[in-house]
Short mmCIF file of C-alpha atoms in Angstrom, two decimals:
data_model
loop_
_atom_site.label_atom_id
_atom_site.label_comp_id
_atom_site.label_asym_id
_atom_site.label_seq_id
_atom_site.Cartn_x
_atom_site.Cartn_y
_atom_site.Cartn_z
CA MET A 1 -136.90 150.65 -16.30
CA PHE A 2 -135.84 154.02 -14.91
CA ASN A 3 -135.00 157.01 -17.19
CA GLY A 4 -134.97 154.88 -20.33
CA SER A 5 -132.22 152.49 -18.91
CA PRO A 6 -132.75 148.82 -19.16
CA ALA A 7 -134.24 147.44 -16.05
CA LEU A 8 -132.13 145.10 -13.85
CA SER A 9 -134.20 142.83 -11.81
CA TYR A 10 -133.44 142.06 -8.21
CA GLN A 11 -132.67 138.41 -8.99
CA LYS A 12 -130.25 139.27 -11.83
CA PHE A 13 -128.39 141.76 -9.66
CA PHE A 14 -127.70 139.26 -6.95
CA SER A 15 -127.00 136.50 -9.47
CA ALA A 16 -124.31 138.58 -11.17
CA ASP A 17 -122.78 139.50 -7.82
CA GLU A 18 -122.63 135.81 -6.87
CA ASN A 19 -120.84 134.90 -10.14
CA SER A 20 -118.27 137.64 -9.65
CA ARG A 21 -117.51 136.38 -6.17
CA ILE A 22 -116.98 132.86 -7.52
CA MET A 23 -114.74 133.90 -10.45
CA GLN A 24 -112.28 136.07 -8.49
CA PRO A 25 -110.07 134.81 -5.58
CA PRO A 26 -110.51 136.27 -2.19
CA LEU A 27 -108.40 139.31 -1.36
CA GLN A 28 -106.86 137.61 1.73
CA MET A 29 -105.49 134.70 -0.37
CA VAL A 30 -103.77 137.07 -2.81
CA ASP A 31 -102.17 138.96 0.04
CA ASP A 32 -100.84 135.70 1.63
CA SER A 33 -99.24 134.62 -1.67
CA PHE A 34 -97.44 137.93 -2.02
CA ASP A 35 -96.19 137.68 1.58
CA GLU A 36 -94.65 134.18 1.03
CA ASP A 37 -92.80 135.31 -2.13
CA ASP A 38 -91.42 138.29 -0.28
CA GLU A 39 -90.15 136.11 2.57
CA ILE A 40 -88.39 133.70 0.18
CA SER A 41 -86.74 136.59 -1.63
CA ILE A 42 -85.61 138.09 1.64
CA LEU A 43 -84.15 134.73 2.83
CA MET A 44 -82.33 134.23 -0.46
CA ALA A 45 -80.90 137.70 -0.27
CA LYS A 46 -79.71 137.09 3.29
CA ALA A 47 -78.14 133.76 2.27
CA ALA A 48 -76.30 135.43 -0.57
CA GLN A 49 -75.13 138.12 1.83
CA LEU A 50 -73.88 135.47 4.29
CA ARG A 51 -72.02 133.66 1.53
CA ALA A 52 -70.40 136.88 0.46
CA GLU A 53 -69.37 137.66 4.01
CA ALA A 54 -67.98 134.10 4.47
CA ALA A 55 -66.00 134.40 1.25
CA LYS A 56 -64.68 137.73 2.43
CA LEU A 57 -63.64 136.24 5.76
CA GLU A 58 -61.92 133.33 4.00
CA ALA A 59 -60.09 135.75 1.76
CA GLU A 60 -59.05 137.85 4.74
CA LYS A 61 -57.93 134.72 6.59
CA ALA A 62 -55.95 133.50 3.58
CA GLN A 63 -54.40 136.94 3.22
CA SER A 64 -53.55 136.96 6.94
CA ILE A 65 -51.97 133.49 6.69
CA ALA A 66 -50.05 134.51 3.60
CA SER A 67 -48.83 137.67 5.29
CA ALA A 68 -47.82 135.72 8.41
CA ALA A 69 -46.06 133.11 6.28
CA GLU A 70 -44.27 135.81 4.32
CA LYS A 71 -43.22 137.49 7.55
CA ALA A 72 -42.02 134.19 9.02
CA PHE A 73 -40.22 133.35 5.78
CA LYS A 74 -38.34 136.64 5.96
CA GLN A 75 -37.42 135.88 9.57
CA PHE A 76 -35.94 132.54 8.50
CA ASP A 77 -34.32 133.93 5.35
CA THR A 78 -31.58 135.79 7.17
CA ASP A 79 -29.47 136.46 4.07
CA ASN A 80 -32.51 137.71 2.08
CA ASP A 81 -31.72 135.58 -0.96
CA GLY A 82 -35.33 134.38 -1.29
CA GLU A 83 -34.48 130.85 -0.15
CA ILE A 84 -34.14 129.11 3.20
CA SER A 85 -31.10 126.90 3.48
CA LEU A 86 -30.74 123.92 5.83
CA GLU A 87 -28.73 126.01 8.27
CA GLU A 88 -31.27 128.87 8.19
CA LEU A 89 -34.11 126.43 8.77
CA LYS A 90 -32.37 124.92 11.78
CA LYS A 91 -31.57 128.29 13.36
CA GLY A 92 -35.07 129.63 12.71
CA LEU A 93 -36.81 126.61 14.19
CA GLU A 94 -34.55 126.51 17.24
CA LYS A 95 -35.25 130.19 17.82
CA ASN A 96 -39.01 129.92 17.45
CA LEU A 97 -39.52 126.53 19.13
CA LYS A 98 -36.96 127.10 21.88
CA VAL A 99 -35.51 123.62 21.35
CA GLU A 100 -32.26 122.22 20.03
CA LEU A 101 -32.70 120.15 16.88
CA SER A 102 -30.40 117.52 15.43
CA ASP A 103 -29.16 117.84 11.88
CA LYS A 104 -30.98 114.62 10.99
CA ARG A 105 -34.37 115.97 12.04
CA VAL A 106 -33.82 119.22 10.19
CA LYS A 107 -32.86 117.24 7.08
CA ASP A 108 -36.03 115.15 7.47
CA LEU A 109 -38.09 118.35 7.68
CA MET A 110 -36.40 119.79 4.63
CA ALA A 111 -37.02 116.58 2.68
CA ALA A 112 -40.71 116.58 3.73
CA PHE A 113 -41.44 120.11 2.42
CA ASP A 114 -38.81 120.60 -0.30
CA ALA A 115 -41.04 119.85 -3.27
CA SER A 116 -38.46 121.04 -5.80
CA GLY A 117 -35.77 118.83 -4.29
CA ASP A 118 -33.08 121.51 -4.51
CA GLY A 119 -32.22 121.30 -0.82
CA LYS A 120 -33.75 124.71 -0.05
CA LEU A 121 -37.20 126.06 0.74
CA GLN A 122 -38.76 128.71 -1.50
CA GLN A 123 -41.59 130.89 -0.25
CA ASP A 124 -44.27 128.73 -1.86
CA GLU A 125 -42.79 125.69 -0.04
CA PHE A 126 -42.63 127.43 3.33
CA VAL A 127 -45.50 126.21 5.51
CA GLY A 128 -45.12 128.15 8.72
CA VAL A 129 -43.80 127.45 12.19
CA ASN A 130 -46.90 125.64 13.46
CA ILE A 131 -46.88 123.12 10.64
CA PHE A 132 -43.16 122.62 11.15
CA ARG A 133 -43.88 121.98 14.84
CA ASN A 134 -46.57 119.43 13.99
CA LYS A 135 -44.26 117.69 11.55
CA LEU A 136 -41.49 117.61 14.12
CA GLU A 137 -43.83 116.05 16.65
CA SER A 138 -44.82 113.48 14.06
CA LEU A 139 -41.16 112.71 13.36
CA VAL A 140 -40.48 112.35 17.09
CA ARG A 141 -43.41 109.93 17.41
CA ASP A 142 -42.13 107.93 14.47
CA GLU A 143 -38.63 107.84 15.94
CA LYS A 144 -39.96 106.69 19.29
CA GLU A 145 -42.02 103.99 17.59
CA SER A 146 -38.99 102.88 15.56
CA ALA A 147 -36.86 102.83 18.71
CA LYS A 148 -39.54 100.80 20.47
CA GLN A 149 -39.68 98.30 17.62
CA ALA A 150 -35.88 98.11 17.50
CA ALA A 151 -35.77 97.49 21.26
CA GLU A 152 -38.41 94.77 20.91
CA ALA A 153 -36.50 93.17 18.04
CA SER A 154 -33.29 93.36 20.07
CA ARG A 155 -35.02 91.75 23.04
CA LYS A 156 -36.31 88.90 20.88
CA GLU A 157 -32.88 88.39 19.33
CA GLU A 158 -31.31 88.34 22.78
CA GLU A 159 -33.84 85.75 23.94
CA ALA A 160 -33.22 83.70 20.81
CA ALA A 161 -29.46 83.92 21.42
CA LYS A 162 -29.90 82.75 25.01
CA LEU A 163 -32.15 79.92 23.84
CA ALA A 164 -29.64 78.91 21.20
CA GLU A 165 -26.83 79.04 23.76
CA ALA A 166 -28.84 76.88 26.16
CA ARG A 167 -29.53 74.36 23.44
CA VAL A 168 -25.89 74.33 22.32
CA ASN A 169 -24.79 73.73 25.90
CA PHE A 170 -27.24 70.86 26.12
CA LEU A 171 -26.44 69.42 22.68
CA ASN A 172 -22.72 69.54 21.93
CA GLU A 173 -22.50 70.84 18.36
CA LYS A 174 -19.15 72.58 18.81
CA LEU A 175 -16.03 71.99 16.77
CA PRO A 176 -14.32 68.78 17.89
CA THR A 177 -11.21 68.99 20.03
CA SER A 178 -8.15 66.82 19.44
CA THR A 179 -9.43 64.40 22.06
CA ASP A 180 -12.84 64.30 20.40
CA LYS A 181 -11.23 63.45 17.07
CA VAL A 182 -9.29 60.51 18.53
CA VAL A 183 -12.23 59.19 20.54
CA SER A 184 -14.54 59.46 17.52
CA VAL A 185 -12.59 56.82 15.56
CA LEU A 186 -12.71 54.18 18.32
CA PRO A 187 -16.28 53.00 17.52
CA TYR A 188 -15.04 51.82 14.10
CA LEU A 189 -13.17 49.00 15.86
CA PHE A 190 -16.57 47.36 16.26
CA PRO A 191 -17.32 46.86 12.51
CA LEU A 192 -13.60 46.26 11.84
CA LEU A 193 -13.45 43.30 14.23
CA ASP A 194 -16.70 41.85 12.88
CA SER A 195 -15.44 42.20 9.31
CA LEU A 196 -12.30 40.13 10.05
CA GLN A 197 -14.35 36.98 9.58
CA TYR A 198 -14.44 37.81 5.86
CA ALA A 199 -10.64 38.38 5.75
CA ARG A 200 -9.59 34.83 6.53
CA PHE A 201 -8.40 34.23 2.97
CA LEU A 202 -6.34 37.41 3.01
CA LEU A 203 -4.82 36.92 6.45
CA THR A 204 -3.88 33.23 6.06
CA SER A 205 -1.94 31.29 3.53
CA GLU A 206 -3.29 28.35 1.50
CA ASP A 207 -2.30 25.85 4.18
CA GLY A 208 -4.22 27.86 6.84
CA THR A 209 -1.21 29.35 8.63
CA PRO A 210 -1.49 33.09 9.33
CA ASN A 211 0.77 35.39 7.34
CA PRO A 212 2.85 38.06 9.13
CA ILE A 213 0.40 40.86 8.30
CA GLY A 214 -2.57 38.89 9.52
CA ILE A 215 -1.15 37.79 12.89
CA PRO A 216 -2.05 41.01 14.81
CA PHE A 217 -5.54 41.00 13.36
CA LEU A 218 -6.09 37.34 14.15
CA ILE A 219 -4.94 37.83 17.74
CA LEU A 220 -7.26 40.84 18.11
CA TYR A 221 -10.16 38.93 16.56
CA THR A 222 -9.55 35.92 18.82
CA LEU A 223 -9.53 38.06 21.95
CA TYR A 224 -12.71 39.82 20.78
CA ARG A 225 -14.52 36.53 20.26
CA LYS A 226 -13.43 35.09 23.59
CA VAL A 227 -15.38 37.77 25.46
CA PRO A 228 -18.91 36.44 26.07
CA PHE A 229 -21.50 38.36 24.10
CA SER A 230 -18.81 40.73 22.94
CA GLY A 231 -20.85 41.82 19.91
CA PHE A 232 -23.92 42.70 21.98
CA VAL A 233 -21.84 44.48 24.60
CA ALA A 234 -20.06 46.54 21.97
CA PHE A 235 -23.34 47.32 20.21
CA PHE A 236 -25.12 48.59 23.31
CA ALA A 237 -22.06 50.50 24.54
CA ILE A 238 -21.64 52.34 21.25
CA ASN A 239 -25.38 52.94 20.96
CA PHE A 240 -25.36 54.46 24.46
CA LEU A 241 -22.50 56.79 23.52
CA SER A 242 -24.28 57.89 20.35
CA GLY A 243 -27.30 58.98 22.38
CA ASN A 244 -25.34 61.13 24.85
CA PRO A 245 -25.96 64.78 23.84
CA LYS A 246 -23.03 65.98 25.95
CA LEU A 247 -20.57 64.21 23.67
CA ASN A 248 -19.33 66.04 20.61
CA ARG A 249 -21.37 65.56 17.46
CA LEU A 250 -18.41 63.91 15.67
CA ILE A 251 -18.26 61.18 18.34
CA ARG A 252 -22.02 60.64 18.23
CA PHE A 253 -22.08 60.58 14.42
CA ASN A 254 -19.24 58.08 14.14
CA SER A 255 -20.80 55.88 16.82
CA GLN A 256 -24.03 55.70 14.85
CA GLN A 257 -22.20 55.15 11.57
CA ALA A 258 -20.12 52.34 13.08
CA ILE A 259 -23.33 50.61 14.18
CA PHE A 260 -24.80 50.96 10.68
CA LEU A 261 -21.62 49.57 9.13
CA ASP A 262 -21.74 46.57 11.44
CA ILE A 263 -25.42 46.00 10.62
CA ALA A 264 -24.53 46.12 6.92
CA LEU A 265 -22.18 43.15 7.49
CA ILE A 266 -25.22 40.99 8.27
CA PHE A 267 -26.32 40.95 4.63
CA PRO A 268 -23.23 39.33 3.07
CA GLY A 269 -23.27 36.80 5.92
CA LEU A 270 -26.88 35.92 5.09
CA ILE A 271 -26.09 35.65 1.40
CA PHE A 272 -23.09 33.39 2.01
CA GLY A 273 -25.09 31.26 4.44
CA ILE A 274 -28.04 30.80 2.08
CA ALA A 275 -25.75 30.08 -0.87
CA GLY A 276 -23.69 27.62 1.15
CA SER A 277 -26.73 25.61 2.24
CA ALA A 278 -29.24 26.01 -0.59
CA LEU A 279 -27.02 25.53 -3.63
CA PRO A 280 -25.55 22.15 -2.58
CA ALA A 281 -29.08 20.95 -1.90
CA ILE A 282 -29.93 21.40 -5.56
CA GLY A 283 -26.62 19.99 -6.72
CA VAL A 284 -24.83 23.25 -7.42
CA GLU A 285 -21.39 23.76 -5.94
CA LEU A 286 -19.87 27.25 -5.90
CA PRO A 287 -16.29 27.41 -7.08
CA LYS A 288 -13.86 28.12 -4.27
CA ILE A 289 -12.55 31.20 -6.05
CA VAL A 290 -16.03 32.76 -5.98
CA THR A 291 -16.30 32.28 -2.24
CA GLU A 292 -12.80 33.68 -1.64
CA VAL A 293 -13.25 36.73 -3.89
CA SER A 294 -16.68 37.54 -2.41
CA SER A 295 -15.38 37.26 1.11
CA ASP A 296 -12.25 39.29 0.39
CA ALA A 297 -14.29 41.96 -1.40
CA THR A 298 -16.60 42.34 1.60
CA PHE A 299 -13.66 42.90 3.94
CA VAL A 300 -11.93 45.32 1.55
CA VAL A 301 -15.07 47.44 1.15
CA VAL A 302 -15.56 47.69 4.89
CA ALA A 303 -11.86 48.40 5.44
CA ILE A 304 -11.86 51.20 2.86
CA ALA A 305 -14.95 52.73 4.49
CA ILE A 306 -13.31 52.57 7.93
CA ILE A 307 -10.07 54.08 6.64
CA TYR A 308 -12.00 56.95 5.04
CA CYS A 309 -13.98 57.57 8.24
CA THR A 310 -10.85 57.44 10.38
CA VAL A 311 -8.82 59.86 8.28
CA SER A 312 -11.72 62.26 7.89
CA SER A 313 -12.49 62.21 11.62
CA LEU A 314 -8.85 62.81 12.61
CA LEU A 315 -8.92 65.86 10.33
CA GLY A 316 -12.03 67.10 12.15
CA VAL A 317 -14.34 66.58 9.16
CA GLU A 318 -17.54 64.61 9.59
CA PRO A 319 -17.30 61.45 7.41
CA ASN A 320 -20.74 61.76 5.83
CA LYS A 321 -19.99 60.53 2.31
CA LEU A 322 -20.73 56.83 2.68
CA PRO A 323 -23.56 55.99 0.25
CA TYR A 324 -26.93 55.39 1.95
CA ILE A 325 -25.36 54.81 5.38
CA SER A 326 -24.26 58.39 6.08
CA GLN A 327 -27.62 59.83 5.06
CA SER A 328 -29.44 57.37 7.30
CA VAL A 329 -27.16 58.27 10.20
CA ASP A 330 -27.62 62.00 9.60
CA ASP A 331 -31.40 61.59 9.66
CA ARG A 332 -31.17 59.95 13.08
CA MET A 333 -28.87 62.58 14.57
CA PRO A 334 -30.58 64.89 17.11
CA THR A 335 -30.65 68.58 16.18
CA LEU A 336 -31.14 71.75 18.22
CA ASP A 337 -34.78 72.17 17.18
CA MET A 338 -35.60 68.81 18.79
CA PHE A 339 -35.10 70.28 22.27
CA ASP A 340 -36.47 73.21 24.21
CA GLU A 341 -34.41 75.66 26.29
CA LYS A 342 -34.57 73.28 29.28
CA GLY A 343 -33.29 70.32 27.31
CA GLY A 344 -36.68 68.64 27.03
CA PHE A 345 -37.41 66.68 23.86
CA VAL A 346 -39.93 68.35 21.54
CA PRO A 347 -42.13 65.89 19.57
CA ARG A 348 -42.04 66.09 15.80
CA ASP A 349 -45.65 67.35 15.43
CA ARG A 350 -44.94 70.29 17.75
CA ARG A 351 -41.75 71.12 15.84
CA GLU A 352 -43.65 71.05 12.55
CA GLY A 353 -46.31 73.33 14.06
CA LYS A 354 -43.64 75.85 15.05
CA ASP A 355 -42.11 75.70 11.58
CA ASP A 356 -45.52 76.42 10.04
CA GLU A 357 -45.99 79.43 12.35
CA LYS A 358 -42.59 80.78 11.34
CA ASP A 359 -43.48 80.41 7.67
CA ASP A 360 -46.78 82.25 8.21
CA ASP A 361 -44.99 85.09 10.03
CA SER A 362 -42.48 85.38 7.20
CA ASP A 363 -45.30 85.52 4.63
CA LYS A 364 -47.06 88.28 6.58
CA LYS A 365 -43.87 90.35 6.80
CA LYS A 366 -43.38 90.02 3.06
#
């Protein structure tokens, strides 16, 4: 103790000093913390200042654009009525862009920016010369692209027309001439002559002598039968004509139909032959009237068919109304899609492939 004050030992003094150093942070650490906070505050203040300056610049830019647009609007609005008509727009653009514009392009521009649809531009619809220029350039590009597509479509149509013309020249599908009409009925002599064998009861009397109407037919039939292999010769000759693409379609169609009619005559002949040989073998005898009526009916049916085909052909109309036969003939007739532009035959699988491609293209366009 000194002067009545409590004594503080040397150990306690240094112990207390040690505790105070442990409890309180170092002065350097406190100073560093304050420095970091100050830097963050300064950066935030600068950022806010930059944002304010950017906003100010944007506002000034918007004001400048608005002023320029207003000035340009007044230049276009020559009558000062607060609206720009189609004529004013055209004159203003031609003056500023130094180019002559068509009425169509000016109308397209007006339609693009006329939001109100009144056919005039108000100040809030006016976008400035530069935007008009960009839109015009876009319209020009679109027009060029449309013209290019139209030219391509025209080229394809021209090629298709040439191809069709080449095919038509190869395969005669034209309207028949008078000569074609007359020639087209000649193949029907083939089934007519073969059907005369079923007309014996009509062309002769009961005693077997020919009647006046039947004499010309009997002479013609006799001459036809005297020619060796006359049926085969006629068949191959008519079949050759039906396959000639240079001949008119009416001639080719009638040639095929005449062959089918003649083939159809085989069936009643088979029926009469089987009935004539099989029925007597089992003791059944057909009445004579049945044989006569069946034979006469066969000839009459064929004759009616030939008369129809002849009249129709002479009128220039394809005789395609015979049941079953005409449809079969039509299915066998060559068509333009069976040949290429050089006249070469295109197989069915290749034709079907092309048809599928066309259908796919049509679906894509839709």
